[in-house]
Coordinates of C-alpha atoms and ligand atoms in Angstrom, one line a residue:
M1 CA -9.0 -13.9 -16.4
R2 CA -12.5 -13.0 -14.9
D3 CA -14.1 -10.4 -17.3
K4 CA -14.9 -8.2 -13.7
I5 CA -13.4 -8.3 -10.0
D6 CA -15.9 -6.6 -7.3
G7 CA -17.6 -5.3 -10.9
M8 CA -14.7 -3.5 -12.1
P9 CA -12.9 -4.7 -15.0
A10 CA -10.3 -7.8 -13.9
A11 CA -7.8 -5.8 -16.6
L12 CA -6.4 -2.9 -15.4
S13 CA -7.1 0.4 -18.0
P14 CA -4.0 2.5 -17.7
T15 CA -4.1 5.4 -18.8
P16 CA -0.9 7.8 -20.2
R17 CA 0.3 8.8 -17.1
S18 CA -0.9 5.6 -15.7
T19 CA 1.1 3.4 -18.1
I20 CA 4.5 2.1 -17.4
R21 CA 7.6 2.9 -19.3
K22 CA 9.1 -0.7 -18.5
S23 CA 6.2 -2.4 -19.3
A24 CA 7.7 -6.2 -18.5
R25 CA 7.9 -5.1 -14.8
A26 CA 4.2 -4.1 -15.2
R27 CA 1.2 -6.4 -14.1
S28 CA -2.3 -5.7 -15.7
E29 CA -4.6 -7.9 -13.5
R30 CA -6.6 -6.2 -11.2
A31 CA -6.0 -9.1 -9.3
A32 CA -2.8 -8.2 -8.9
L33 CA -3.0 -5.1 -7.7
Y34 CA -5.5 -6.0 -5.0
E35 CA -2.7 -8.8 -4.1
V36 CA -0.5 -5.5 -4.0
L37 CA -2.5 -3.7 -2.0
D38 CA -4.1 -6.4 0.6
A39 CA -0.3 -7.3 1.4
A40 CA 0.9 -3.4 2.0
L41 CA 0.8 -1.8 5.8
I42 CA 1.0 1.5 4.6
A43 CA 0.0 3.2 1.9
H44 CA 1.6 7.4 0.8
L45 CA -0.8 9.8 -0.4
G46 CA 0.6 12.1 -2.9
V47 CA -1.1 15.7 -2.6
I48 CA -0.7 18.9 -4.2
V49 CA -0.6 21.4 -0.7
D50 CA -0.6 25.7 -2.4
G51 CA 0.9 24.2 -5.7
A52 CA 3.3 21.7 -4.3
P53 CA 3.6 18.0 -4.4
L54 CA 3.0 16.9 -0.5
V55 CA 3.5 13.4 0.2
L56 CA 2.5 11.8 3.4
P57 CA 2.9 8.2 4.9
T58 CA -0.7 6.7 6.4
T59 CA -2.6 4.0 6.5
F60 CA -6.1 2.4 4.5
G61 CA -8.0 0.2 3.6
R62 CA -9.8 -1.6 0.9
I63 CA -13.2 -2.1 0.7
G64 CA -13.4 -4.2 -3.1
D65 CA -12.4 -1.1 -6.0
T66 CA -12.4 1.5 -3.2
V67 CA -9.5 2.6 -1.0
Y68 CA -10.4 4.2 2.0
V69 CA -7.4 6.3 3.9
H70 CA -8.2 8.5 7.2
G71 CA -6.9 10.7 9.6
S72 CA -8.0 14.4 11.8
T73 CA -10.3 17.0 10.1
G74 CA -7.6 18.9 10.6
A75 CA -5.2 17.1 8.3
L76 CA -3.6 19.5 6.0
S77 CA -2.9 16.7 3.2
L78 CA -7.2 15.0 3.0
R79 CA -8.6 18.6 3.6
A80 CA -6.1 18.7 -0.1
G81 CA -6.9 15.6 -1.0
T82 CA -10.5 16.7 -1.5
R83 CA -9.8 19.6 -4.1
E84 CA -7.5 18.0 -6.2
P85 CA -6.1 14.5 -8.0
V86 CA -4.6 12.8 -5.5
C87 CA -1.8 10.2 -6.0
L88 CA -1.4 6.9 -3.4
T89 CA 1.0 4.4 -3.6
V90 CA 2.0 1.4 -1.6
T91 CA 5.5 -0.4 -1.5
L92 CA 6.5 -4.0 -0.7
L93 CA 10.3 -4.1 -0.7
D94 CA 11.0 -7.9 -1.3
G95 CA 15.5 -8.0 -1.4
L96 CA 18.4 -6.3 -2.6
V97 CA 19.5 -7.0 -5.6
Y98 CA 23.2 -6.6 -5.4
A99 CA 24.3 -6.9 -8.7
R100 CA 28.5 -6.9 -10.3
S101 CA 28.4 -3.2 -11.2
V102 CA 26.5 -0.7 -8.8
F103 CA 24.8 1.1 -11.8
H104 CA 22.4 -2.4 -11.7
H105 CA 22.5 -2.5 -8.7
S106 CA 18.4 -2.5 -7.8
A107 CA 15.4 -3.9 -5.6
N108 CA 13.5 -6.7 -5.4
Y109 CA 9.5 -4.7 -4.8
R110 CA 6.2 -5.1 -6.0
S111 CA 3.9 -1.8 -5.8
A112 CA 0.9 0.0 -7.3
V113 CA 0.3 3.6 -7.7
L114 CA -3.3 4.6 -7.6
H115 CA -4.4 7.6 -9.7
A116 CA -7.8 9.7 -8.3
Q117 CA -9.9 12.2 -6.8
A118 CA -10.9 11.4 -3.8
R119 CA -14.1 11.9 -2.3
L120 CA -15.0 13.4 0.8
V121 CA -17.3 10.0 2.7
T122 CA -20.5 11.6 4.4
D123 CA -22.2 8.6 4.3
P124 CA -22.6 7.6 7.6
Q125 CA -22.4 3.9 7.2
E126 CA -19.5 4.1 4.6
K127 CA -18.0 6.6 7.2
L128 CA -18.2 3.2 10.4
D129 CA -17.6 0.4 7.1
S130 CA -14.4 2.2 5.8
L131 CA -12.8 3.0 9.0
Q132 CA -13.7 -0.4 10.3
A133 CA -11.6 -1.5 7.4
V134 CA -8.9 0.5 7.7
V135 CA -8.5 -0.6 11.2
E136 CA -8.9 -4.2 10.2
H137 CA -6.3 -3.7 7.6
L138 CA -4.1 -2.6 10.2
T139 CA -4.9 -4.9 13.2
P140 CA -7.3 -7.7 11.7
G141 CA -9.8 -8.7 14.7
S142 CA -9.6 -5.2 16.4
W143 CA -12.4 -3.7 15.3
A144 CA -14.9 -6.4 17.7
H145 CA -12.3 -6.3 19.8
A146 CA -11.3 -2.7 20.8
R147 CA -14.2 0.2 21.8
Q148 CA -16.1 1.3 18.5
P149 CA -15.7 4.5 17.6
T150 CA -17.8 7.5 19.2
A151 CA -20.1 10.0 17.8
K152 CA -17.5 12.6 18.7
E153 CA -14.4 10.6 17.1
L154 CA -16.7 10.0 14.2
A155 CA -16.7 13.8 14.2
A156 CA -13.4 14.2 14.5
T157 CA -12.5 11.7 11.6
T158 CA -12.1 12.6 7.8
V159 CA -12.0 9.7 5.6
L160 CA -11.4 9.8 1.7
A161 CA -12.5 7.1 -0.7
I162 CA -9.8 6.4 -3.6
D163 CA -11.7 4.4 -5.9
T164 CA -9.0 1.9 -8.1
A165 CA -10.4 2.5 -11.9
E166 CA -6.7 4.3 -12.6
A167 CA -4.0 1.9 -11.4
S168 CA -0.5 0.6 -12.2
V169 CA 0.9 -2.2 -10.6
K170 CA 5.3 -2.6 -10.7
V171 CA 6.8 -5.9 -9.9
R172 CA 10.3 -6.3 -10.0
S173 CA 11.4 -9.7 -9.0
G174 CA 14.6 -12.6 -9.9
P175 CA 18.6 -11.9 -9.6
P176 CA 20.1 -8.8 -11.1
V177 CA 20.3 -7.8 -14.7
D178 CA 24.4 -7.8 -15.1
D179 CA 26.3 -5.9 -18.5
Q180 CA 27.9 -9.0 -20.2
S181 CA 31.7 -7.8 -19.9
D182 CA 30.9 -7.6 -16.1
L183 CA 29.7 -10.8 -16.2
D184 CA 32.8 -12.2 -18.2
A185 CA 35.1 -9.9 -15.3
A186 CA 33.5 -11.9 -12.1
T187 CA 34.7 -9.8 -9.5
A188 CA 32.2 -8.5 -7.6
W189 CA 30.0 -10.7 -5.7
A190 CA 26.2 -10.3 -7.4
G191 CA 22.9 -11.8 -6.0
V192 CA 19.7 -11.4 -3.7
L193 CA 19.4 -10.3 -0.4
P194 CA 15.7 -11.1 0.5
L195 CA 14.0 -9.5 3.4
H196 CA 11.4 -10.8 5.3
Q197 CA 8.8 -8.7 7.7
R198 CA 8.4 -11.2 10.9
W199 CA 6.6 -10.1 14.4
G200 CA 8.2 -9.3 17.6
P201 CA 6.9 -10.5 21.1
P202 CA 3.5 -8.4 21.8
Q203 CA 4.7 -6.0 24.4
P204 CA 1.7 -5.5 26.7
C205 CA 0.6 -1.7 27.9
A206 CA 1.6 -1.3 31.8
L207 CA -1.4 0.1 32.3
L208 CA -3.2 -3.2 31.8
P209 CA -4.7 -5.2 34.4
E210 CA -2.6 -7.6 35.9
G211 CA -3.1 -11.1 34.4
S212 CA -4.8 -9.8 30.8
V213 CA -4.3 -12.4 28.2
V214 CA -2.6 -11.4 25.0
P215 CA -5.6 -12.1 22.5
A216 CA -5.4 -14.9 20.0
H217 CA -5.6 -11.5 17.2
V218 CA -2.7 -10.2 18.4
T219 CA -0.7 -13.3 19.5
E220 CA -1.5 -15.5 16.3
R221 CA -1.4 -13.0 13.5
P222 CA 0.9 -14.1 9.9
S223 CA 3.6 -12.4 9.9
P224 CA 4.2 -10.3 6.3
G225 CA 6.5 -12.7 4.8
Ligands
LIG301 C1 11.2 0.0 -3.6 C2 11.2 0.5 -4.8 C3 12.6 1.0 -5.5 C4 12.8 1.6 -6.3 N1 14.4 2.3 -6.9 C5 14.5 2.6 -8.1 C6 15.4 3.9 -8.4 O1 16.6 3.5 -7.3 N2 15.6 4.0 -9.4 C7 14.4 3.7 -10.9 O2 14.5 4.9 -11.2 N3 13.4 3.4 -9.7 C8 13.2 2.7 -8.8 N4 12.7 2.3 -8.7 C9 11.2 1.9 -9.8 C10 10.7 3.8 -9.4 O3 9.6 3.5 -8.7 C11 9.6 3.9 -11.2 O4 9.0 3.2 -11.8 C12 10.7 3.8 -12.1 O5 12.0 4.6 -11.7 C13 10.3 4.8 -13.2 O6 10.0 6.2 -13.5 P1 9.0 6.9 -14.2 O7 9.4 8.5 -14.1 O8 10.2 5.8 -15.7 O9 7.8 5.8 -14.3 P2 7.1 5.5 -15.6 O10 7.4 4.4 -15.9 O11 7.4 6.7 -16.6 O12 5.4 5.8 -14.8 C14 4.3 6.7 -15.5 C15 3.1 5.5 -14.9 O13 4.0 3.9 -14.2 C16 3.4 3.8 -12.9 N5 4.1 3.5 -12.6 C17 5.5 3.7 -12.6 N6 6.6 2.8 -11.3 C18 5.9 2.6 -10.7 C19 5.8 1.7 -9.8 N7 7.1 1.6 -8.8 N8 4.8 1.2 -9.0 C20 3.5 1.2 -10.0 N9 3.1 1.8 -10.6 C21 4.4 2.7 -11.9 C22 2.4 5.5 -12.3 O14 0.9 5.3 -12.4 C23 2.7 6.7 -13.2 O15 2.0 7.0 -13.6 C24 12.4 2.2 -7.4 C25 10.7 1.1 -7.1 C26 10.4 0.4 -5.1 C27 8.6 0.3 -5.7

């Protein structure tokens, strides 16, 4: 394993709050964290609002060791995110695990959790770069293809930077883990139903000029798998 990735230790260094109890499913490499983050299209941002947890889905982007989330300057969650620690989770569902008992039914997945104090992005260049990262993470090729943000749009947008210093990665894969008594009884079907995500055909906006061609960054986008 390399010593550093993006200037950060190549091994994740969890604190007690980010240490996975079931350690056999924990991944300790920063590369695994980046793999999960880069494969996920959305994240869930957990913040504390008026003393209660609020967890909202959001798009995100990554530049090196920092994850960025963005939204309206009016967004409650983003305002709260600068005041108290945040938790950002990404989840990739890879399959459903059918066991011989309902107790042992499970899911195959890759997931990552970041614990951090988010930072409001105020530097104009970092803000632009982070918005590009968010757009390119969700829709690669769009930053160059579509119109760039205006000063007014930038002013209406809040960006939070969430560092990946304290992170955990958990992965479950493989068949069900059944009790021996259920294996012996062999009464129910058991196995894995893999889940694959596929893009459908592009649906051009009805307001496009006639004859508009769907660009390659849309038609040739690989499915997430
Ligand atoms: C799609 C999916 C479905 C799941 N379904 C279930 C379910 O039905 N029942 C169930 O018990 N568990 C389920 N899990 C696992 C669940 O996310 C927790 O890992 C598990 O419940 C252990 O919780 P805990 O409070 O003991 O966590 P602990 O291991 O005690 O959590 C300590 C720290 O470990 C890290 N951590 C914990 N879980 C994860 C994770 N999933 N990914 C990354 N870091 C993590 C966090 O940093 C957390 O603060 C599911 C996970 C996924 C991705």
